[in-house]
CSV table of C-alpha atoms in Angstrom, one decimal:
chain,number,residue,atom,x,y,z
G,297,ASN,CA,7.6,136.3,-52.6
G,298,THR,CA,9.3,139.8,-52.3
G,299,LYS,CA,9.7,140.9,-48.7
G,300,ILE,CA,7.4,143.9,-48.0
G,301,ASN,CA,9.0,146.4,-45.6
G,302,PRO,CA,6.7,148.4,-43.3
G,303,PRO,CA,6.5,152.0,-44.7
G,304,ASP,CA,6.4,153.5,-41.1
G,305,GLY,CA,4.3,156.4,-42.4
G,306,GLY,CA,2.7,157.4,-45.7
G,307,TYR,CA,-0.7,155.6,-46.2
G,308,GLY,CA,0.0,154.0,-42.8
G,309,TRP,CA,-1.3,157.2,-41.1
G,310,VAL,CA,-4.6,156.8,-43.0
G,311,VAL,CA,-4.8,153.3,-41.6
G,312,VAL,CA,-4.0,154.7,-38.1
G,313,VAL,CA,-6.9,157.2,-38.3
G,314,SER,CA,-9.3,154.6,-39.5
G,315,ALA,CA,-8.3,152.2,-36.8
G,316,PHE,CA,-8.6,155.1,-34.3
G,317,MET,CA,-12.2,155.5,-35.4
G,318,VAL,CA,-12.9,151.7,-35.2
G,319,MET,CA,-11.6,151.7,-31.6
G,320,GLY,CA,-14.1,154.4,-30.7
G,321,LEU,CA,-17.0,152.7,-32.4
G,322,THR,CA,-16.3,149.3,-30.8
G,323,VAL,CA,-14.5,149.2,-27.5
G,324,ALA,CA,-15.7,152.7,-26.4
G,325,VAL,CA,-19.3,151.5,-26.9
G,326,LEU,CA,-18.5,148.5,-24.8
G,327,LYS,CA,-16.8,150.6,-22.1
G,328,THR,CA,-19.8,152.9,-21.7
G,329,PHE,CA,-22.4,150.2,-21.9
G,330,GLY,CA,-22.6,150.3,-18.1
G,331,LEU,CA,-25.0,153.2,-18.5
G,332,PHE,CA,-27.6,150.6,-19.9
G,333,PHE,CA,-26.9,148.2,-17.1
G,334,VAL,CA,-29.4,149.5,-14.6
G,335,GLU,CA,-32.0,150.4,-17.2
G,336,ILE,CA,-32.1,146.8,-18.6
G,337,GLN,CA,-32.0,145.3,-15.1
G,338,GLN,CA,-35.1,147.4,-14.1
G,339,HIS,CA,-36.9,146.7,-17.3
G,340,PHE,CA,-36.7,142.9,-17.0
G,341,ASP,CA,-36.7,143.0,-13.2
G,342,GLU,CA,-33.6,140.7,-13.1
G,343,LEU,CA,-30.7,140.3,-10.7
G,344,ALA,CA,-27.5,142.2,-11.4
G,345,SER,CA,-25.6,138.9,-12.0
G,346,THR,CA,-28.2,137.9,-14.6
G,347,THR,CA,-28.0,141.3,-16.4
G,348,SER,CA,-24.2,141.3,-16.3
G,349,TRP,CA,-24.3,138.2,-18.6
G,350,ILE,CA,-24.9,140.6,-21.5
G,351,THR,CA,-21.5,142.3,-21.2
G,352,SER,CA,-19.9,139.0,-20.2
G,353,VAL,CA,-21.1,137.4,-23.5
G,354,THR,CA,-20.0,140.4,-25.4
G,355,ILE,CA,-16.5,140.4,-24.0
G,356,ALA,CA,-16.1,136.6,-24.4
G,357,VAL,CA,-17.3,136.6,-28.0
G,358,PHE,CA,-15.2,139.7,-28.7
G,359,HIS,CA,-12.1,137.6,-27.9
G,360,LEU,CA,-13.4,134.4,-29.5
G,361,GLY,CA,-14.7,135.4,-32.9
G,362,GLY,CA,-12.8,136.4,-36.0
G,363,SER,CA,-9.4,135.8,-34.5
G,364,SER,CA,-8.2,133.6,-37.3
G,365,LEU,CA,-10.1,135.2,-40.2
G,366,CYS,CA,-7.5,138.0,-40.7
G,367,VAL,CA,-5.0,135.3,-41.5
G,368,GLN,CA,-7.1,133.8,-44.2
G,369,TYR,CA,-9.0,136.8,-45.6
G,370,SER,CA,-8.3,140.5,-46.1
G,371,HIS,CA,-8.5,142.8,-43.1
G,372,ARG,CA,-10.9,145.0,-45.2
G,373,THR,CA,-13.4,142.2,-45.7
G,374,VAL,CA,-13.4,141.1,-42.0
G,375,MET,CA,-13.8,144.7,-40.8
G,376,ILE,CA,-16.8,145.5,-43.1
G,377,THR,CA,-18.4,142.3,-41.9
G,378,GLY,CA,-17.8,143.3,-38.3
G,379,GLY,CA,-19.5,146.7,-38.9
G,380,LEU,CA,-22.6,145.0,-40.2
G,381,LEU,CA,-22.7,142.5,-37.3
G,382,ALA,CA,-22.3,145.3,-34.7
G,383,PHE,CA,-25.2,147.2,-36.3
G,384,SER,CA,-27.3,144.1,-36.3
G,385,GLY,CA,-26.6,143.3,-32.7
G,386,MET,CA,-27.8,146.8,-31.5
G,387,ALA,CA,-30.7,147.0,-34.0
G,388,LEU,CA,-32.1,143.7,-33.0
G,389,GLY,CA,-31.5,144.5,-29.3
G,390,PHE,CA,-34.0,147.3,-29.9
G,391,PHE,CA,-36.9,144.8,-29.8
G,392,GLY,CA,-35.8,143.6,-26.3
G,393,PHE,CA,-38.1,140.6,-26.1
G,394,ASN,CA,-36.4,139.0,-23.1
G,395,MET,CA,-33.0,138.5,-21.5
G,396,VAL,CA,-32.1,135.5,-23.7
G,397,TRP,CA,-32.8,137.8,-26.7
G,398,MET,CA,-30.5,140.4,-25.2
G,399,TYR,CA,-27.8,137.8,-24.7
G,400,ALA,CA,-28.1,136.8,-28.4
G,401,THR,CA,-28.2,140.3,-29.9
G,402,THR,CA,-26.4,143.0,-27.8
G,403,GLY,CA,-24.3,140.2,-26.3
G,404,PHE,CA,-23.3,137.7,-29.0
G,405,LEU,CA,-23.8,139.6,-32.2
G,406,GLN,CA,-22.4,142.8,-30.8
G,407,GLY,CA,-19.4,140.9,-29.5
G,408,LEU,CA,-18.8,139.2,-32.8
G,409,GLY,CA,-19.1,142.6,-34.6
G,410,ILE,CA,-16.5,144.2,-32.2
G,411,SER,CA,-14.2,141.2,-32.7
G,412,PHE,CA,-14.4,141.3,-36.5
G,413,SER,CA,-13.6,145.1,-36.4
G,414,TRP,CA,-11.1,145.4,-33.6
G,415,THR,CA,-8.8,142.5,-34.5
G,416,PRO,CA,-8.1,143.5,-38.1
G,417,ALA,CA,-7.7,147.2,-37.1
G,418,ILE,CA,-5.0,146.3,-34.5
G,419,SER,CA,-3.3,143.8,-36.8
G,420,ILE,CA,-3.0,145.9,-39.9
G,421,VAL,CA,-1.5,148.9,-38.0
G,422,SER,CA,1.3,146.6,-36.6
G,423,HIS,CA,2.1,145.6,-40.2
G,424,TYR,CA,2.3,149.1,-41.5
G,425,PHE,CA,4.7,150.3,-38.8
G,426,SER,CA,8.0,148.9,-37.4
G,427,LYS,CA,10.1,151.6,-35.7
G,428,LYS,CA,7.0,153.7,-34.8
G,429,ARG,CA,4.8,150.7,-34.0
G,430,ALA,CA,4.5,151.6,-30.3
G,431,LEU,CA,3.4,155.1,-31.1
G,432,ALA,CA,1.0,154.1,-33.8
G,433,ASN,CA,-0.6,151.4,-31.6
G,434,ALA,CA,-0.9,153.9,-28.7
G,435,ILE,CA,-2.6,156.5,-31.0
G,436,VAL,CA,-5.0,153.8,-32.3
G,437,SER,CA,-5.9,152.6,-28.8
G,438,ALA,CA,-6.5,156.1,-27.7
G,439,GLY,CA,-9.5,156.2,-30.0
G,440,GLU,CA,-11.6,154.3,-27.5
G,441,CYS,CA,-10.8,157.0,-24.8
G,442,ALA,CA,-11.5,159.9,-27.1
G,443,PHE,CA,-14.9,158.5,-28.0
G,444,ALA,CA,-15.7,157.2,-24.5
G,445,PHE,CA,-15.2,160.8,-23.2
G,446,THR,CA,-18.2,162.0,-25.3
G,447,PHE,CA,-20.1,158.7,-25.3
G,448,GLY,CA,-20.7,158.8,-21.5
G,449,PRO,CA,-23.0,162.0,-21.5
G,450,PHE,CA,-24.2,161.3,-25.1
G,451,PHE,CA,-25.5,157.8,-24.3
G,452,GLN,CA,-27.1,159.1,-21.1
G,453,TRP,CA,-28.8,161.8,-23.1
G,454,LEU,CA,-30.0,159.2,-25.7
G,455,ILE,CA,-31.5,157.0,-22.9
G,456,SER,CA,-33.3,160.0,-21.4
G,457,GLN,CA,-34.7,161.1,-24.7
G,458,TYR,CA,-35.4,157.8,-26.5
G,459,GLY,CA,-35.3,155.2,-23.8
G,460,TRP,CA,-32.7,152.4,-23.7
G,461,LYS,CA,-34.2,150.6,-26.7
G,462,GLY,CA,-34.2,153.7,-28.9
G,463,ALA,CA,-30.6,154.5,-27.8
G,464,LEU,CA,-29.5,151.0,-28.9
G,465,LEU,CA,-30.9,151.5,-32.3
G,466,ILE,CA,-29.2,154.9,-32.8
G,467,ILE,CA,-25.9,153.6,-31.6
G,468,GLY,CA,-26.2,150.7,-34.0
G,469,GLY,CA,-26.6,153.1,-36.8
G,470,ILE,CA,-23.5,155.0,-35.7
G,471,GLN,CA,-21.5,151.8,-35.7
G,472,LEU,CA,-22.2,151.3,-39.4
G,473,ASN,CA,-19.4,153.8,-39.9
G,474,ILE,CA,-17.1,150.9,-39.2
G,475,CYS,CA,-17.7,149.7,-42.7
G,476,VAL,CA,-16.4,153.0,-44.1
G,477,CYS,CA,-13.3,152.6,-42.0
G,478,GLY,CA,-12.9,149.1,-43.3
G,479,VAL,CA,-12.9,150.3,-46.9
G,480,LEU,CA,-9.9,152.4,-46.1
G,481,MET,CA,-7.9,149.4,-44.8
G,482,ARG,CA,-5.8,148.9,-47.9
G,483,PRO,CA,-3.7,145.7,-47.7
G,484,LEU,CA,0.0,146.6,-47.2
G,485,ALA,CA,1.0,144.6,-50.3
G,486,SER,CA,-1.2,146.7,-52.5
G,487,SER,CA,0.0,150.0,-50.9
G,488,CYS,CA,3.7,149.0,-51.4
G,489,LEU,CA,2.9,147.9,-55.0
G,490,LEU,CA,1.5,151.3,-55.9
G,491,GLU,CA,4.8,152.9,-54.7
G,492,THR,CA,6.8,150.3,-56.6
G,493,ILE,CA,5.0,151.0,-59.8
G,494,HIS,CA,5.6,154.8,-59.5
G,495,CYS,CA,9.3,154.4,-58.4
G,496,GLU,CA,10.5,151.6,-60.7
G,497,THR,CA,9.7,153.2,-64.0
G,498,GLU,CA,12.6,151.6,-65.7
G,499,THR,CA,11.3,148.1,-65.2
G,500,PRO,CA,10.6,146.5,-68.7
G,501,PRO,CA,6.9,146.0,-69.5
G,502,GLY,CA,7.4,142.3,-69.8
G,503,ASN,CA,8.5,142.0,-66.2
G,504,SER,CA,5.7,144.1,-64.7
G,505,ALA,CA,3.1,141.4,-64.8
G,506,SER,CA,5.6,139.0,-63.1
G,507,ARG,CA,6.3,141.6,-60.4
G,508,ILE,CA,2.6,142.4,-59.8
G,509,ASP,CA,1.9,138.7,-59.6
G,510,LYS,CA,4.4,138.3,-56.9
G,511,GLU,CA,3.3,141.3,-54.9
G,512,ASP,CA,-0.3,140.3,-55.2
G,513,LYS,CA,0.5,137.3,-53.0
G,514,SER,CA,-0.4,139.4,-49.9
G,515,PRO,CA,0.9,138.1,-46.6
G,516,PHE,CA,-2.5,138.9,-45.2
G,517,ILE,CA,-4.3,136.4,-47.4
G,518,HIS,CA,-1.9,133.6,-48.4
G,519,LYS,CA,-1.1,132.2,-44.9
G,520,SER,CA,-2.3,129.5,-42.6
G,521,PHE,CA,-3.1,129.8,-38.9
G,522,ASN,CA,-0.2,128.7,-36.8
G,523,TRP,CA,-1.5,126.7,-33.8
G,524,MET,CA,2.0,125.6,-32.9
G,525,LEU,CA,2.5,128.8,-31.0
G,526,VAL,CA,1.0,127.1,-28.0
G,527,ARG,CA,4.3,125.1,-27.8
G,528,ARG,CA,6.3,128.3,-27.2
G,529,PRO,CA,6.6,128.9,-23.5
G,530,GLU,CA,7.1,132.7,-23.8
G,531,PHE,CA,3.8,133.0,-25.8
G,532,MET,CA,1.9,130.8,-23.4
G,533,LEU,CA,3.1,132.9,-20.4
G,534,TYR,CA,1.9,136.0,-22.2
G,535,ALA,CA,-1.4,134.4,-23.0
G,536,ILE,CA,-1.9,133.5,-19.3
G,537,PHE,CA,-1.2,137.2,-18.5
G,538,GLY,CA,-4.1,138.0,-20.9
G,539,ILE,CA,-6.5,135.7,-19.0
G,540,LEU,CA,-5.6,137.3,-15.7
G,541,ALA,CA,-5.9,140.8,-17.1
G,542,ALA,CA,-9.3,140.0,-18.5
G,543,MET,CA,-10.4,138.8,-15.1
G,544,SER,CA,-9.3,141.9,-13.3
G,545,PHE,CA,-8.2,144.9,-15.4
G,546,PHE,CA,-11.3,145.2,-17.5
G,547,VAL,CA,-13.8,145.0,-14.6
G,548,PRO,CA,-14.1,148.6,-13.3
G,549,PRO,CA,-15.3,150.2,-16.6
G,550,LEU,CA,-18.2,147.8,-16.7
G,551,PHE,CA,-19.3,148.0,-13.1
G,552,LEU,CA,-18.3,151.6,-12.2
G,553,VAL,CA,-21.9,152.8,-12.7
G,554,PRO,CA,-23.6,150.2,-10.6
G,555,LEU,CA,-20.9,150.7,-7.9
G,556,SER,CA,-21.5,154.5,-7.8
G,557,TYR,CA,-25.3,153.9,-7.5
G,558,SER,CA,-24.7,151.5,-4.6
G,559,LEU,CA,-22.7,154.3,-2.8
G,560,GLY,CA,-25.7,156.7,-3.3
G,561,ILE,CA,-24.0,158.9,-5.8
G,562,ASP,CA,-26.3,161.0,-8.0
G,563,GLU,CA,-26.8,159.9,-11.6
G,564,SER,CA,-25.5,163.2,-13.0
G,565,TRP,CA,-22.2,162.7,-11.2
G,566,THR,CA,-22.0,159.1,-12.3
G,567,ALA,CA,-21.6,160.0,-15.9
G,568,SER,CA,-18.7,162.4,-15.0
G,569,LEU,CA,-16.8,159.4,-13.6
G,570,LEU,CA,-16.8,157.8,-17.0
G,571,SER,CA,-15.6,161.0,-18.5
G,572,ILE,CA,-12.7,161.2,-16.0
G,573,LEU,CA,-11.8,157.6,-16.8
G,574,ALA,CA,-11.7,158.4,-20.5
G,575,MET,CA,-9.6,161.5,-20.1
G,576,VAL,CA,-6.9,160.0,-17.9
G,577,ASP,CA,-6.9,156.8,-19.9
G,578,PHE,CA,-6.4,158.8,-23.1
G,579,GLY,CA,-3.4,160.7,-21.6
G,580,GLY,CA,-1.9,157.5,-20.3
G,581,ARG,CA,-2.0,155.8,-23.7
G,582,LEU,CA,-0.4,158.7,-25.6
G,583,LEU,CA,2.3,159.3,-22.9
G,584,CYS,CA,3.2,155.7,-22.7
G,585,GLY,CA,3.2,155.3,-26.5
G,586,TRP,CA,5.5,158.3,-26.9
G,587,TYR,CA,7.9,157.0,-24.2
G,588,ALA,CA,7.9,153.5,-25.7
G,589,ASN,CA,8.7,155.0,-29.1
G,590,LEU,CA,11.9,156.5,-27.6
G,591,HIS,CA,13.2,152.9,-27.1
G,592,VAL,CA,14.7,153.8,-23.7
G,593,THR,CA,13.2,150.9,-22.0
G,594,LYS,CA,12.3,147.5,-23.4
G,595,THR,CA,8.6,147.3,-24.0
G,596,ILE,CA,8.1,144.1,-21.9
G,597,HIS,CA,9.9,145.8,-19.0
G,598,LEU,CA,7.7,148.9,-19.3
G,599,LEU,CA,4.6,146.8,-19.4
G,600,ALA,CA,5.7,145.0,-16.2
G,601,MET,CA,5.9,148.4,-14.5
G,602,THR,CA,2.5,149.6,-15.7
G,603,ILE,CA,1.0,146.2,-14.5
G,604,THR,CA,2.4,146.8,-11.0
G,605,LEU,CA,0.8,150.2,-10.8
G,606,ILE,CA,-2.6,149.2,-12.2
G,607,SER,CA,-2.8,146.2,-9.8
G,608,THR,CA,-2.0,148.5,-6.9
G,609,SER,CA,-4.8,150.8,-7.8
G,610,LEU,CA,-7.2,147.9,-8.1
G,611,MET,CA,-6.4,146.7,-4.6
G,612,LEU,CA,-7.1,150.2,-3.2
G,613,LEU,CA,-10.6,150.3,-4.8
G,614,PRO,CA,-12.5,149.0,-1.7
G,615,LEU,CA,-11.4,152.2,0.1
G,616,ALA,CA,-13.7,154.3,-2.1
G,617,ASN,CA,-16.8,155.2,-0.2
G,618,ASN,CA,-17.9,158.5,-1.7
G,619,TYR,CA,-17.7,160.5,-5.0
G,620,LEU,CA,-14.4,162.1,-4.3
G,621,SER,CA,-12.6,159.0,-3.4
G,622,LEU,CA,-14.2,157.1,-6.3
G,623,ALA,CA,-13.1,159.8,-8.7
G,624,ILE,CA,-9.5,159.7,-7.4
G,625,PHE,CA,-9.5,155.9,-7.8
G,626,THR,CA,-10.9,156.3,-11.3
G,627,GLY,CA,-8.2,158.7,-12.2
G,628,PHE,CA,-5.3,156.5,-11.0
G,629,TYR,CA,-6.9,153.3,-12.5
G,630,GLY,CA,-7.7,155.0,-15.8
G,631,PHE,CA,-4.2,156.3,-16.3
G,632,PHE,CA,-2.4,153.1,-15.6
G,633,PHE,CA,-5.0,151.1,-17.5
G,634,GLY,CA,-4.2,153.3,-20.5
G,635,THR,CA,-0.5,152.8,-20.2
G,636,THR,CA,-1.0,149.0,-20.1
G,637,VAL,CA,-3.3,148.8,-23.0
G,638,ALA,CA,-1.2,151.2,-25.1
G,639,ILE,CA,1.8,148.8,-25.3
G,640,HIS,CA,0.5,145.3,-24.7
G,641,ILE,CA,0.0,144.6,-28.4
G,642,THR,CA,3.4,145.9,-29.2
G,643,ALA,CA,4.8,143.7,-26.5
G,644,LEU,CA,3.1,140.7,-28.1
G,645,ALA,CA,4.8,141.5,-31.4
G,646,ASP,CA,8.2,141.6,-29.6
G,647,VAL,CA,7.5,138.3,-27.9
G,648,VAL,CA,6.6,136.3,-31.0
G,649,GLY,CA,8.0,138.4,-33.9
G,650,MET,CA,6.1,139.9,-36.8
G,651,PRO,CA,6.0,136.8,-39.1
G,652,GLU,CA,3.8,135.0,-36.5
G,653,PHE,CA,2.0,138.1,-35.2
G,654,ASP,CA,-1.4,137.6,-36.9
G,655,SER,CA,-1.6,134.0,-35.6
G,656,ALA,CA,-0.3,135.0,-32.2
G,657,LEU,CA,-2.9,137.8,-31.9
G,658,GLY,CA,-5.7,135.4,-32.8
G,659,LEU,CA,-4.6,132.8,-30.3
G,660,PHE,CA,-3.9,135.4,-27.6
G,661,MET,CA,-7.5,136.8,-28.0
G,662,LEU,CA,-8.9,133.3,-28.1
G,663,ILE,CA,-7.1,132.2,-24.9
G,664,ARG,CA,-7.8,135.5,-23.2
G,665,SER,CA,-11.6,135.0,-23.8
G,666,THR,CA,-11.7,132.5,-20.9
G,667,GLY,CA,-11.1,135.4,-18.6
G,668,GLY,CA,-14.1,137.3,-20.0
G,669,PHE,CA,-16.6,134.7,-18.7
G,670,TRP,CA,-15.3,135.4,-15.2
G,671,LEU,CA,-16.8,138.9,-15.3
G,672,VAL,CA,-20.3,137.5,-14.8
G,673,THR,CA,-19.4,136.8,-11.1
G,674,SER,CA,-17.3,139.9,-10.6
G,675,THR,CA,-20.0,142.4,-9.6
G,676,ASP,CA,-19.2,141.9,-5.9
G,677,HIS,CA,-15.5,141.3,-6.4
G,678,LEU,CA,-14.1,144.4,-8.1
G,679,GLY,CA,-10.8,144.6,-6.2
G,680,THR,CA,-8.5,142.1,-7.9
G,681,SER,CA,-5.5,141.0,-8.8
G,682,VAL,CA,-1.8,141.2,-8.7
G,683,THR,CA,-1.2,137.8,-10.3
G,684,PRO,CA,-0.2,139.1,-13.8
G,685,LEU,CA,3.0,140.3,-12.2
G,686,CYS,CA,4.5,136.8,-11.8
G,687,ILE,CA,4.0,136.2,-15.5
G,688,PHE,CA,6.1,139.2,-16.4
G,689,SER,CA,8.9,138.3,-14.0
G,690,LYS,CA,9.3,135.1,-16.1
G,691,LEU,CA,9.0,136.8,-19.5
G,692,GLN,CA,11.6,139.4,-18.7
G,693,LYS,CA,14.1,136.6,-18.1
G,694,ARG,CA,13.7,135.2,-21.6
């Protein structure tokens, strides 16, 4: 097959915008789902640990499902399926029969929909860009921050106007726009083929069919999942980092609302914490993506530095005892979280190389999912964990 070089622009920016929207309609919804936490807990009169299983299931399935499908099927197909699943999870959650029903709908189905949408969006962007990959991934990841900034007060308004059940139904309808974004995810082979047809006008007609036949063998479709990556120590070290990150770095956005309530902070101020988190997270992602794109520092070294800072902010969380101190913590945590998320996918591509990237991303998400289950017991243990640092000290030596 003819090698397909990343265009580093062109239609790739359309893909970036679409992926930006997908991040907002998936991860941003998950990040602000904490606003539903207390409402659901009070409705079913359940313990916080029981209610938290909804988000734990969502996060775990988000990592588990759809990881290998992008290797065997087109990104477009997987993403459209994800949009339908995400809508189904929220729409069925509207009925809210019992907690088991919530686990199956807003937990399992929503998580599967997010997985089927998020994974192809991240994957296809990395294929469209090479030199500007860090910047493109940072812009895409910033989508969840841009949407989370407005989703905080918007979801709170929906709950106050329509109740938590009505809010779930409306949010599910909004998530149907993922399908529209999926339609725009044109396979890279097809995109390059269109340019080839326009540029290579001197190609004899008899050879066109042969060339098209070769280009149609898209690397997104005609591949098999490479499980042998587990034998590569550098990949497994990175995967262990993913588990530890899921057990610690992703906890605060989910439990920030319950924590603020426990400190006696008014509900109106609680929503502002999510907005602060989204703003500084957004700035951190763009700034780190811009800096990484300068290629001044190796991506893996830059990631090690951001991990040090986010781990420090997590350890300082127990010092927060009022709105001001919690807002300050939220600001520091959000910024360093943004810098970490902005480049961790780019770092994975650097660790394994682009030929194995799709399989590596799938396996990375699959292995990282084990950390998601830990969140069910994390309500009373928010301040964690510096352990990802030791992983990067080893990776940097390779």
